[in-house]
Every structure is written in C-alpha cells, then in structure tokens.
PDB file of C-alpha atoms and ligand atoms in Angstrom:
ATOM      1  CA  UNK J 243      78.797 145.569 124.407  1.00 44.00           C
ATOM      2  CA  UNK J 244      77.506 148.231 121.728  1.00 46.00           C
ATOM      3  CA  UNK J 245      74.775 146.581 120.406  1.00 45.00           C
ATOM      4  CA  UNK J 246      71.218 148.094 118.944  1.00 46.00           C
ATOM      5  CA  UNK J 247      68.689 146.057 120.911  1.00 45.00           C
ATOM      6  CA  UNK J 248      69.457 144.328 124.933  1.00 75.00           C
ATOM      7  CA  UNK J 249      68.870 141.535 122.784  1.00 92.00           C
ATOM      8  CA  UNK J 250      71.125 139.975 119.779  1.00 95.00           C
ATOM      9  CA  UNK J 251      69.326 140.259 116.478  1.00 94.00           C
ATOM     10  CA  UNK J 252      69.987 137.143 115.527  1.00 95.00           C
ATOM     11  CA  UNK J 253      68.408 135.756 118.787  1.00 95.00           C
ATOM     12  CA  UNK J 254      65.442 136.534 117.609  1.00 91.00           C
ATOM     13  CA  UNK J 255      66.123 135.324 114.050  1.00 94.00           C
ATOM     14  CA  UNK J 256      66.823 131.776 114.715  1.00 95.00           C
ATOM     15  CA  UNK J 257      65.983 129.133 112.588  1.00 95.00           C
ATOM     16  CA  UNK J 258      64.556 130.742 109.896  1.00 93.00           C
ATOM     17  CA  UNK J 259      68.146 132.332 108.878  1.00 91.00           C
ATOM     18  CA  UNK J 260      68.634 128.930 107.358  1.00 92.00           C
ATOM     19  CA  UNK J 261      65.204 128.531 106.156  1.00 91.00           C
ATOM     20  CA  UNK J 262      65.439 131.439 104.340  1.00 89.00           C
ATOM     21  CA  UNK J 263      69.201 131.782 102.938  1.00 89.00           C
ATOM     22  CA  UNK J 264      69.373 128.482 101.376  1.00 88.00           C
ATOM     23  CA  UNK J 265      71.246 129.670  98.313  1.00 89.00           C
ATOM     24  CA  UNK J 266      75.117 128.691 100.052  1.00 93.00           C
ATOM     25  CA  UNK J 267      76.664 126.930  96.882  1.00 95.00           C
ATOM     26  CA  UNK J 268      79.583 129.684  96.452  1.00 97.00           C
ATOM     27  CA  UNK J 269      79.424 130.323 100.342  1.00 97.00           C
ATOM     28  CA  UNK J 270      80.419 126.045 100.459  1.00 97.00           C
ATOM     29  CA  UNK J 271      83.354 126.649  97.323  1.00 98.00           C
ATOM     30  CA  UNK J 272      84.975 129.877  99.176  1.00 98.00           C
ATOM     31  CA  UNK J 273      85.628 127.951 102.423  1.00 98.00           C
ATOM     32  CA  UNK J 274      85.903 124.706 100.386  1.00 98.00           C
ATOM     33  CA  UNK J 275      88.947 126.854  98.836  1.00 97.00           C
ATOM     34  CA  UNK J 276      90.347 127.736 102.402  1.00 98.00           C
ATOM     35  CA  UNK J 277      90.680 124.092 103.151  1.00 98.00           C
ATOM     36  CA  UNK J 278      92.782 123.181 100.209  1.00 97.00           C
ATOM     37  CA  UNK J 279      94.863 125.802 101.567  1.00 96.00           C
ATOM     38  CA  UNK J 280      95.388 124.345 105.209  1.00 97.00           C
ATOM     39  CA  UNK J 281      96.956 121.702 106.680  1.00 96.00           C
ATOM     40  CA  UNK J 282      94.857 119.115 109.071  1.00 94.00           C
ATOM     41  CA  UNK J 283      93.952 120.562 112.867  1.00 96.00           C
ATOM     42  CA  UNK J 284      94.833 124.088 111.392  1.00 98.00           C
ATOM     43  CA  UNK J 285      93.543 127.019 114.121  1.00 98.00           C
ATOM     44  CA  UNK J 286      90.586 128.457 112.109  1.00 98.00           C
ATOM     45  CA  UNK J 287      88.376 131.698 113.658  1.00 98.00           C
ATOM     46  CA  UNK J 288      84.439 131.479 112.423  1.00 98.00           C
ATOM     47  CA  UNK J 289      83.303 135.074 112.896  1.00 98.00           C
ATOM     48  CA  UNK J 290      79.883 135.615 113.535  1.00 98.00           C
ATOM     49  CA  UNK J 291      79.597 131.673 112.965  1.00 98.00           C
ATOM     50  CA  UNK J 292      75.245 131.712 113.102  1.00 98.00           C
ATOM     51  CA  UNK J 293      73.743 128.273 113.856  1.00 98.00           C
ATOM     52  CA  UNK J 294      77.312 126.682 112.114  1.00 98.00           C
ATOM     53  CA  UNK J 295      76.104 125.792 109.201  1.00 97.00           C
ATOM     54  CA  UNK J 296      76.975 126.066 105.986  1.00 97.00           C
ATOM     55  CA  UNK J 297      80.614 126.358 107.338  1.00 98.00           C
ATOM     56  CA  UNK J 298      81.139 125.677 111.225  1.00 98.00           C
ATOM     57  CA  UNK J 299      80.056 122.417 110.244  1.00 98.00           C
ATOM     58  CA  UNK J 300      81.920 122.109 106.616  1.00 98.00           C
ATOM     59  CA  UNK J 301      85.297 122.859 108.097  1.00 98.00           C
ATOM     60  CA  UNK J 302      84.703 120.966 111.160  1.00 98.00           C
ATOM     61  CA  UNK J 303      84.449 118.000 109.549  1.00 98.00           C
ATOM     62  CA  UNK J 304      87.556 118.774 107.385  1.00 98.00           C
ATOM     63  CA  UNK J 305      89.829 118.149 109.904  1.00 98.00           C
ATOM     64  CA  UNK J 306      90.580 121.690 111.581  1.00 98.00           C
ATOM     65  CA  UNK J 307      89.990 122.863 114.771  1.00 98.00           C
ATOM     66  CA  UNK J 308      87.190 125.756 114.315  1.00 98.00           C
ATOM     67  CA  UNK J 309      86.551 128.168 116.912  1.00 98.00           C
ATOM     68  CA  UNK J 310      82.947 129.689 116.217  1.00 98.00           C
ATOM     69  CA  UNK J 311      82.023 133.163 117.710  1.00 98.00           C
ATOM     70  CA  UNK J 312      78.500 135.621 117.694  1.00 98.00           C
ATOM     71  CA  UNK J 313      77.052 137.268 120.536  1.00 98.00           C
ATOM     72  CA  UNK J 314      73.647 135.121 119.815  1.00 98.00           C
ATOM     73  CA  UNK J 315      73.089 132.560 122.643  1.00 97.00           C
ATOM     74  CA  UNK J 316      70.278 131.190 119.919  1.00 97.00           C
ATOM     75  CA  UNK J 317      72.312 130.492 117.123  1.00 98.00           C
ATOM     76  CA  UNK J 318      75.619 129.413 119.194  1.00 98.00           C
ATOM     77  CA  UNK J 319      72.597 126.963 120.568  1.00 98.00           C
ATOM     78  CA  UNK J 320      72.038 125.953 117.003  1.00 98.00           C
ATOM     79  CA  UNK J 321      75.716 125.479 116.044  1.00 98.00           C
ATOM     80  CA  UNK J 322      76.276 123.021 119.202  1.00 98.00           C
ATOM     81  CA  UNK J 323      72.787 120.789 117.541  1.00 98.00           C
ATOM     82  CA  UNK J 324      74.294 120.692 113.757  1.00 97.00           C
ATOM     83  CA  UNK J 325      77.569 121.454 113.821  1.00 98.00           C
ATOM     84  CA  UNK J 326      80.022 120.178 116.495  1.00 98.00           C
ATOM     85  CA  UNK J 327      83.286 120.468 117.550  1.00 98.00           C
ATOM     86  CA  UNK J 328      83.913 124.127 117.156  1.00 98.00           C
ATOM     87  CA  UNK J 329      84.956 125.628 120.401  1.00 98.00           C
ATOM     88  CA  UNK J 330      82.468 127.491 120.739  1.00 98.00           C
ATOM     89  CA  UNK J 331      82.489 131.510 122.371  1.00 98.00           C
ATOM     90  CA  UNK J 332      79.563 134.215 123.416  1.00 98.00           C
ATOM     91  CA  UNK J 333      81.684 136.877 122.161  1.00 98.00           C
ATOM     92  CA  UNK J 334      81.522 140.249 120.481  1.00 98.00           C
ATOM     93  CA  UNK J 335      83.482 139.451 117.351  1.00 97.00           C
ATOM     94  CA  UNK J 336      85.621 143.346 117.600  1.00 97.00           C
ATOM     95  CA  UNK J 337      87.436 140.806 120.809  1.00 97.00           C
ATOM     96  CA  UNK J 338      89.321 139.195 118.012  1.00 97.00           C
ATOM     97  CA  UNK J 339      92.773 139.922 119.338  1.00 96.00           C
ATOM     98  CA  UNK J 340      91.618 137.326 123.098  1.00 96.00           C
ATOM     99  CA  UNK J 341      91.766 134.538 121.832  1.00 97.00           C
ATOM    100  CA  UNK J 342      94.550 133.264 119.734  1.00 97.00           C
ATOM    101  CA  UNK J 343      96.415 132.977 116.819  1.00 98.00           C
ATOM    102  CA  UNK J 344      94.980 131.030 113.640  1.00 98.00           C
ATOM    103  CA  UNK J 345      95.737 129.988 110.589  1.00 98.00           C
ATOM    104  CA  UNK J 346      92.700 131.456 108.914  1.00 98.00           C
ATOM    105  CA  UNK J 347      89.778 133.190 109.555  1.00 98.00           C
ATOM    106  CA  UNK J 348      86.300 133.464 107.984  1.00 98.00           C
ATOM    107  CA  UNK J 349      83.618 136.069 108.220  1.00 98.00           C
ATOM    108  CA  UNK J 350      80.449 135.327 105.897  1.00 98.00           C
ATOM    109  CA  UNK J 351      77.633 138.092 106.337  1.00 97.00           C
ATOM    110  CA  UNK J 352      78.697 138.488 109.600  1.00 98.00           C
ATOM    111  CA  UNK J 353      81.236 142.032 110.132  1.00 98.00           C
ATOM    112  CA  UNK J 354      78.136 143.603 107.759  1.00 98.00           C
ATOM    113  CA  UNK J 355      76.353 143.809 111.143  1.00 98.00           C
ATOM    114  CA  UNK J 356      78.945 146.607 112.694  1.00 98.00           C
ATOM    115  CA  UNK J 357      79.245 150.418 111.929  1.00 98.00           C
ATOM    116  CA  UNK J 358      82.193 150.864 109.138  1.00 98.00           C
ATOM    117  CA  UNK J 359      84.623 152.189 111.941  1.00 98.00           C
ATOM    118  CA  UNK J 360      84.253 148.879 113.646  1.00 98.00           C
ATOM    119  CA  UNK J 361      84.455 146.562 110.673  1.00 98.00           C
ATOM    120  CA  UNK J 362      88.248 148.389 109.749  1.00 98.00           C
ATOM    121  CA  UNK J 363      89.372 147.820 113.209  1.00 98.00           C
ATOM    122  CA  UNK J 364      88.822 144.169 113.253  1.00 98.00           C
ATOM    123  CA  UNK J 365      89.627 143.508 109.950  1.00 98.00           C
ATOM    124  CA  UNK J 366      92.600 144.559 111.483  1.00 97.00           C
ATOM    125  CA  UNK J 367      92.752 142.822 114.654  1.00 98.00           C
ATOM    126  CA  UNK J 368      92.019 139.898 112.691  1.00 98.00           C
ATOM    127  CA  UNK J 369      95.409 140.437 110.278  1.00 97.00           C
ATOM    128  CA  UNK J 370      96.869 140.590 113.960  1.00 97.00           C
ATOM    129  CA  UNK J 371      95.413 137.360 115.122  1.00 97.00           C
ATOM    130  CA  UNK J 372      96.209 135.142 111.766  1.00 97.00           C
ATOM    131  CA  UNK J 373      99.780 133.640 111.112  1.00 96.00           C
ATOM    132  CA  UNK J 374     101.302 131.652 108.542  1.00 93.00           C
ATOM    133  CA  UNK J 375      99.597 132.653 105.253  1.00 87.00           C
ATOM    134  CA  UNK J 376      97.465 134.483 107.194  1.00 95.00           C
ATOM    135  CA  UNK J 377      93.877 133.820 104.977  1.00 97.00           C
ATOM    136  CA  UNK J 378      90.985 135.294 104.934  1.00 98.00           C
ATOM    137  CA  UNK J 379      87.198 134.425 103.650  1.00 98.00           C
ATOM    138  CA  UNK J 380      84.925 137.723 103.925  1.00 98.00           C
ATOM    139  CA  UNK J 381      81.901 137.683 102.734  1.00 98.00           C
ATOM    140  CA  UNK J 382      79.464 141.429 102.000  1.00 98.00           C
ATOM    141  CA  UNK J 383      76.722 142.563 100.731  1.00 97.00           C
ATOM    142  CA  UNK J 384      77.438 145.459  98.232  1.00 98.00           C
ATOM    143  CA  UNK J 385      76.000 149.256  98.996  1.00 97.00           C
ATOM    144  CA  UNK J 386      76.917 151.915 100.188  1.00 98.00           C
ATOM    145  CA  UNK J 387      75.799 152.966 103.831  1.00 97.00           C
ATOM    146  CA  UNK J 388      76.647 153.049 107.133  1.00 98.00           C
ATOM    147  CA  UNK J 389      74.841 151.816 110.184  1.00 98.00           C
ATOM    148  CA  UNK J 390      71.516 151.259 107.968  1.00 97.00           C
ATOM    149  CA  UNK J 391      68.962 150.723 109.703  1.00 96.00           C
ATOM    150  CA  UNK J 392      66.982 147.309 108.501  1.00 95.00           C
ATOM    151  CA  UNK J 393      64.173 145.001 108.748  1.00 93.00           C
ATOM    152  CA  UNK J 394      65.502 141.534 108.743  1.00 92.00           C
ATOM    153  CA  UNK J 395      63.170 138.800 109.169  1.00 93.00           C
ATOM    154  CA  UNK J 396      61.339 140.416 111.560  1.00 91.00           C
ATOM    155  CA  UNK J 397      63.944 141.270 113.495  1.00 94.00           C
ATOM    156  CA  UNK J 398      65.734 145.339 113.897  1.00 95.00           C
ATOM    157  CA  UNK J 399      69.173 145.850 113.219  1.00 95.00           C
ATOM    158  CA  UNK J 400      71.233 147.509 111.080  1.00 97.00           C
ATOM    159  CA  UNK J 401      73.696 146.843 108.379  1.00 97.00           C
ATOM    160  CA  UNK J 402      77.201 148.762 106.824  1.00 98.00           C
ATOM    161  CA  UNK J 403      77.770 147.665 102.415  1.00 98.00           C
ATOM    162  CA  UNK J 404      80.980 149.164 100.578  1.00 98.00           C
ATOM    163  CA  UNK J 405      81.017 149.418  97.074  1.00 98.00           C
ATOM    164  CA  UNK J 406      82.648 146.813  95.125  1.00 98.00           C
ATOM    165  CA  UNK J 407      86.377 148.428  94.713  1.00 98.00           C
ATOM    166  CA  UNK J 408      85.578 150.486  98.078  1.00 98.00           C
ATOM    167  CA  UNK J 409      85.828 147.456 100.626  1.00 98.00           C
ATOM    168  CA  UNK J 410      88.903 146.286  98.349  1.00 98.00           C
ATOM    169  CA  UNK J 411      90.544 149.774  99.449  1.00 98.00           C
ATOM    170  CA  UNK J 412      89.401 148.394 103.392  1.00 98.00           C
ATOM    171  CA  UNK J 413      90.293 145.189 103.397  1.00 97.00           C
ATOM    172  CA  UNK J 414      94.260 145.948 101.489  1.00 97.00           C
ATOM    173  CA  UNK J 415      93.957 148.906 104.705  1.00 97.00           C
ATOM    174  CA  UNK J 416      93.839 146.094 107.185  1.00 96.00           C
ATOM    175  CA  UNK J 417      96.862 145.029 106.143  1.00 95.00           C
ATOM    176  CA  UNK J 418      95.827 142.068 103.120  1.00 95.00           C
ATOM    177  CA  UNK J 419      97.991 142.358 100.135  1.00 88.00           C
ATOM    178  CA  UNK J 420      96.414 140.171  98.104  1.00 89.00           C
ATOM    179  CA  UNK J 421      92.527 141.096  98.139  1.00 95.00           C
ATOM    180  CA  UNK J 422      90.222 138.710  95.083  1.00 97.00           C
ATOM    181  CA  UNK J 423      86.342 140.311  94.993  1.00 98.00           C
ATOM    182  CA  UNK J 424      83.874 138.871  93.112  1.00 97.00           C
ATOM    183  CA  UNK J 425      80.474 139.283  92.928  1.00 98.00           C
ATOM    184  CA  UNK J 426      77.146 137.134  92.924  1.00 97.00           C
ATOM    185  CA  UNK J 427      73.128 138.085  93.214  1.00 95.00           C
ATOM    186  CA  UNK J 428      71.776 135.937  96.116  1.00 93.00           C
ATOM    187  CA  UNK J 429      68.138 135.855  97.376  1.00 88.00           C
ATOM    188  CA  UNK J 430      69.079 135.973 101.776  1.00 83.00           C
ATOM    189  CA  UNK J 431      64.772 136.381 102.405  1.00 82.00           C
ATOM    190  CA  UNK J 432      62.324 135.558 100.548  1.00 83.00           C
ATOM    191  CA  UNK J 433      61.488 138.167  97.280  1.00 87.00           C
ATOM    192  CA  UNK J 434      64.885 140.151  98.047  1.00 86.00           C
ATOM    193  CA  UNK J 435      67.718 139.242  95.664  1.00 91.00           C
ATOM    194  CA  UNK J 436      71.230 141.099  96.451  1.00 93.00           C
ATOM    195  CA  UNK J 437      74.090 142.102  95.405  1.00 97.00           C
ATOM    196  CA  UNK J 438      76.911 139.651  98.175  1.00 96.00           C
ATOM    197  CA  UNK J 439      80.561 140.123  97.788  1.00 98.00           C
ATOM    198  CA  UNK J 440      82.921 137.414  98.296  1.00 98.00           C
ATOM    199  CA  UNK J 441      86.692 138.457  98.965  1.00 98.00           C
ATOM    200  CA  UNK J 442      90.072 136.140  99.695  1.00 98.00           C
ATOM    201  CA  UNK J 443      92.796 137.406 101.077  1.00 96.00           C
ATOM    202  CA  UNK J 444      96.354 136.660 102.163  1.00 92.00           C
ATOM    203  CA  UNK J 445      97.617 139.191 105.051  1.00 79.00           C
ATOM    204  CA  UNK J 446     101.015 140.390 103.979  1.00 77.00           C
TER     205      UNK J 446
HETATM  206  C1  LIG L  61      74.090 137.340 108.687  1.00 86.62           C
HETATM  207  S1  LIG L  61      74.689 135.760 110.181  1.00 86.62           S
HETATM  208  C2  LIG L  61      75.833 134.901 108.773  1.00 86.62           C
HETATM  209  C3  LIG L  61      76.028 133.528 110.409  1.00 86.62           C
HETATM  210  C4  LIG L  61      77.070 132.734 109.499  1.00 86.62           C
HETATM  211  N1  LIG L  61      78.472 133.576 109.529  1.00 86.62           N
HETATM  212  C5  LIG L  61      76.188 132.165 108.470  1.00 86.62           C
HETATM  213  O1  LIG L  61      76.933 132.824 107.183  1.00 86.62           O
HETATM  214  O2  LIG L  61      75.457 132.295 108.186  1.00 86.62           O
HETATM  215  C6  LIG L  61      75.041 137.172 111.073  1.00 86.62           C
HETATM  216  C7  LIG L  61      76.292 136.446 112.677  1.00 86.62           C
HETATM  217  O3  LIG L  61      76.567 137.591 113.140  1.00 86.62           O
HETATM  218  C8  LIG L  61      76.183 137.391 114.406  1.00 86.62           C
HETATM  219  N2  LIG L  61      76.325 138.599 115.450  1.00 86.62           N
HETATM  220  C9  LIG L  61      76.434 139.916 114.514  1.00 86.62           C
HETATM  221  N3  LIG L  61      77.256 141.047 115.330  1.00 86.62           N
HETATM  222  C10 LIG L  61      78.249 140.600 116.353  1.00 86.62           C
HETATM  223  C11 LIG L  61      78.804 141.193 116.684  1.00 86.62           C
HETATM  224  N4  LIG L  61      78.619 142.214 117.215  1.00 86.62           N
HETATM  225  N5  LIG L  61      79.278 140.109 117.706  1.00 86.62           N
HETATM  226  C12 LIG L  61      79.048 138.973 117.796  1.00 86.62           C
HETATM  227  N6  LIG L  61      78.324 138.092 116.515  1.00 86.62           N
HETATM  228  C13 LIG L  61      77.255 139.056 115.494  1.00 86.62           C
HETATM  229  C14 LIG L  61      74.967 137.072 114.472  1.00 86.62           C
HETATM  230  O4  LIG L  61      74.606 136.873 115.769  1.00 86.62           O
HETATM  231  C15 LIG L  61      75.336 136.011 113.107  1.00 86.62           C
HETATM  232  O5  LIG L  61      74.456 135.186 113.835  1.00 86.62           O
END
C-alpha cells in the first residue's frame, strides 16, 4: 500500500478528529438523503469510515448493511466501539473491486487523502462496484492541488483538492451521469475555516 508515512496519519489523530470537526449537519443531511432512497438491508460502502461517527452509525441505525473500510486500525477500533454493526475492514480505499457489489457508496473526506490519479481510478472502481441506482455521496475540500503536504491536527499527511467544476467533471468522467454539487464553509480544525464540497451522484 502506498502511504506517505509508515503509520497511517489517522492512527496519530484518533479521537481528536471527531472532537475538532463537530459541524456535521451537512454530512448527516446528505446521509439522510441517501437513506430515503435505499430499501432496508441495502448494502452500502463507507469508504474511509474513520471513527464510524456520524455516518456508519447513521447508516446502520437505518437498517442498512454497511461495509466500512479504513487504513487506520486506531480509527477502526473507535468505529467498532462507537458504531457497532458494520462489517469493518482494514484496507486501502483503492481496493474497492475486492469487496463485491453495493447499492450505494459514501466517501466523506477520505478520497482527498489520495493523489488525484488514484482518486480518479478509485471513483471509476466505485462506479463499477455499484448496482441498481448506483448512488454515491462524496465530500472533499475545495482547492486546486495534488498530494499537497499538510499537518492536520499534528499529523503529517497529504491532501488533494479540486475546484468545484473540475470535481464535477472528474466524477462525471468516472461514470456518474447526474452530479449535484454544493459548497459549504466549516471549521474542520480549530481556527481554520475551509470550503467543503458535497456531491450527490447517480451512476449511468
Ligand atoms: C478525514 S477522515 C474522514 C473519516 C470519515 N469518513 C468522516 O467523515 O468522519 C479520512 C479517513 O480516511 C482514511 N483513509 C485515508 N486514506 C486512506 C486509504 N488510502 N485507505 C483507507 N483509508 C484511508 C483515514 O484513515 C481516515 O479515517
């Protein structure tokens, strides 16, 4: 697995992520939108599920069959504690084709930790793993950089970001026909406001 550091960044961040990023209303509303469109028991992939909060818990509480994938054992331990029920797997996001078919996928602030070339390949693999209405929820930060080194909550990592129109184009080219993008401002770590992009996409 290609990571910048021997230890996944989120092993160093752990609980501090949820403590610092508390403005989750939009993410919760997006997930509610998805839940309304899925039958009970639908299989949903949570890519980079982190601590399981708020999304894996919201999905599993709605009666969905959730597979949560993350590269950080620390985050997966938090997820098993705070959001029990999903099938949690320690794996790289890029291995999407190994986990079978899904009715929907969510990737909240996780693909942004990959290089752009890997984001684009992973989005295509996600599209190919989806069946039925092929629903995808995605969130990213707004920007224009590829594998940019940052220090996030004290952990060295990298972030990639697109301007809104380019992100829409990338998602469309990955095989999603109906892409709706909205922008919000939020404080993801103390004192730093960022513009966040939320997309609802339907596969073609
Ligand atoms: C910013 S957190 C978001 C967590 C969660 N989706 C949320 O909304 O709170 C990004 C998560 O993606 C995971 N992640 C980053 N790169 C990954 C990779 N290549 N494979 C698997 N997980 C990865 C991190 O470990 C972390 O838990």
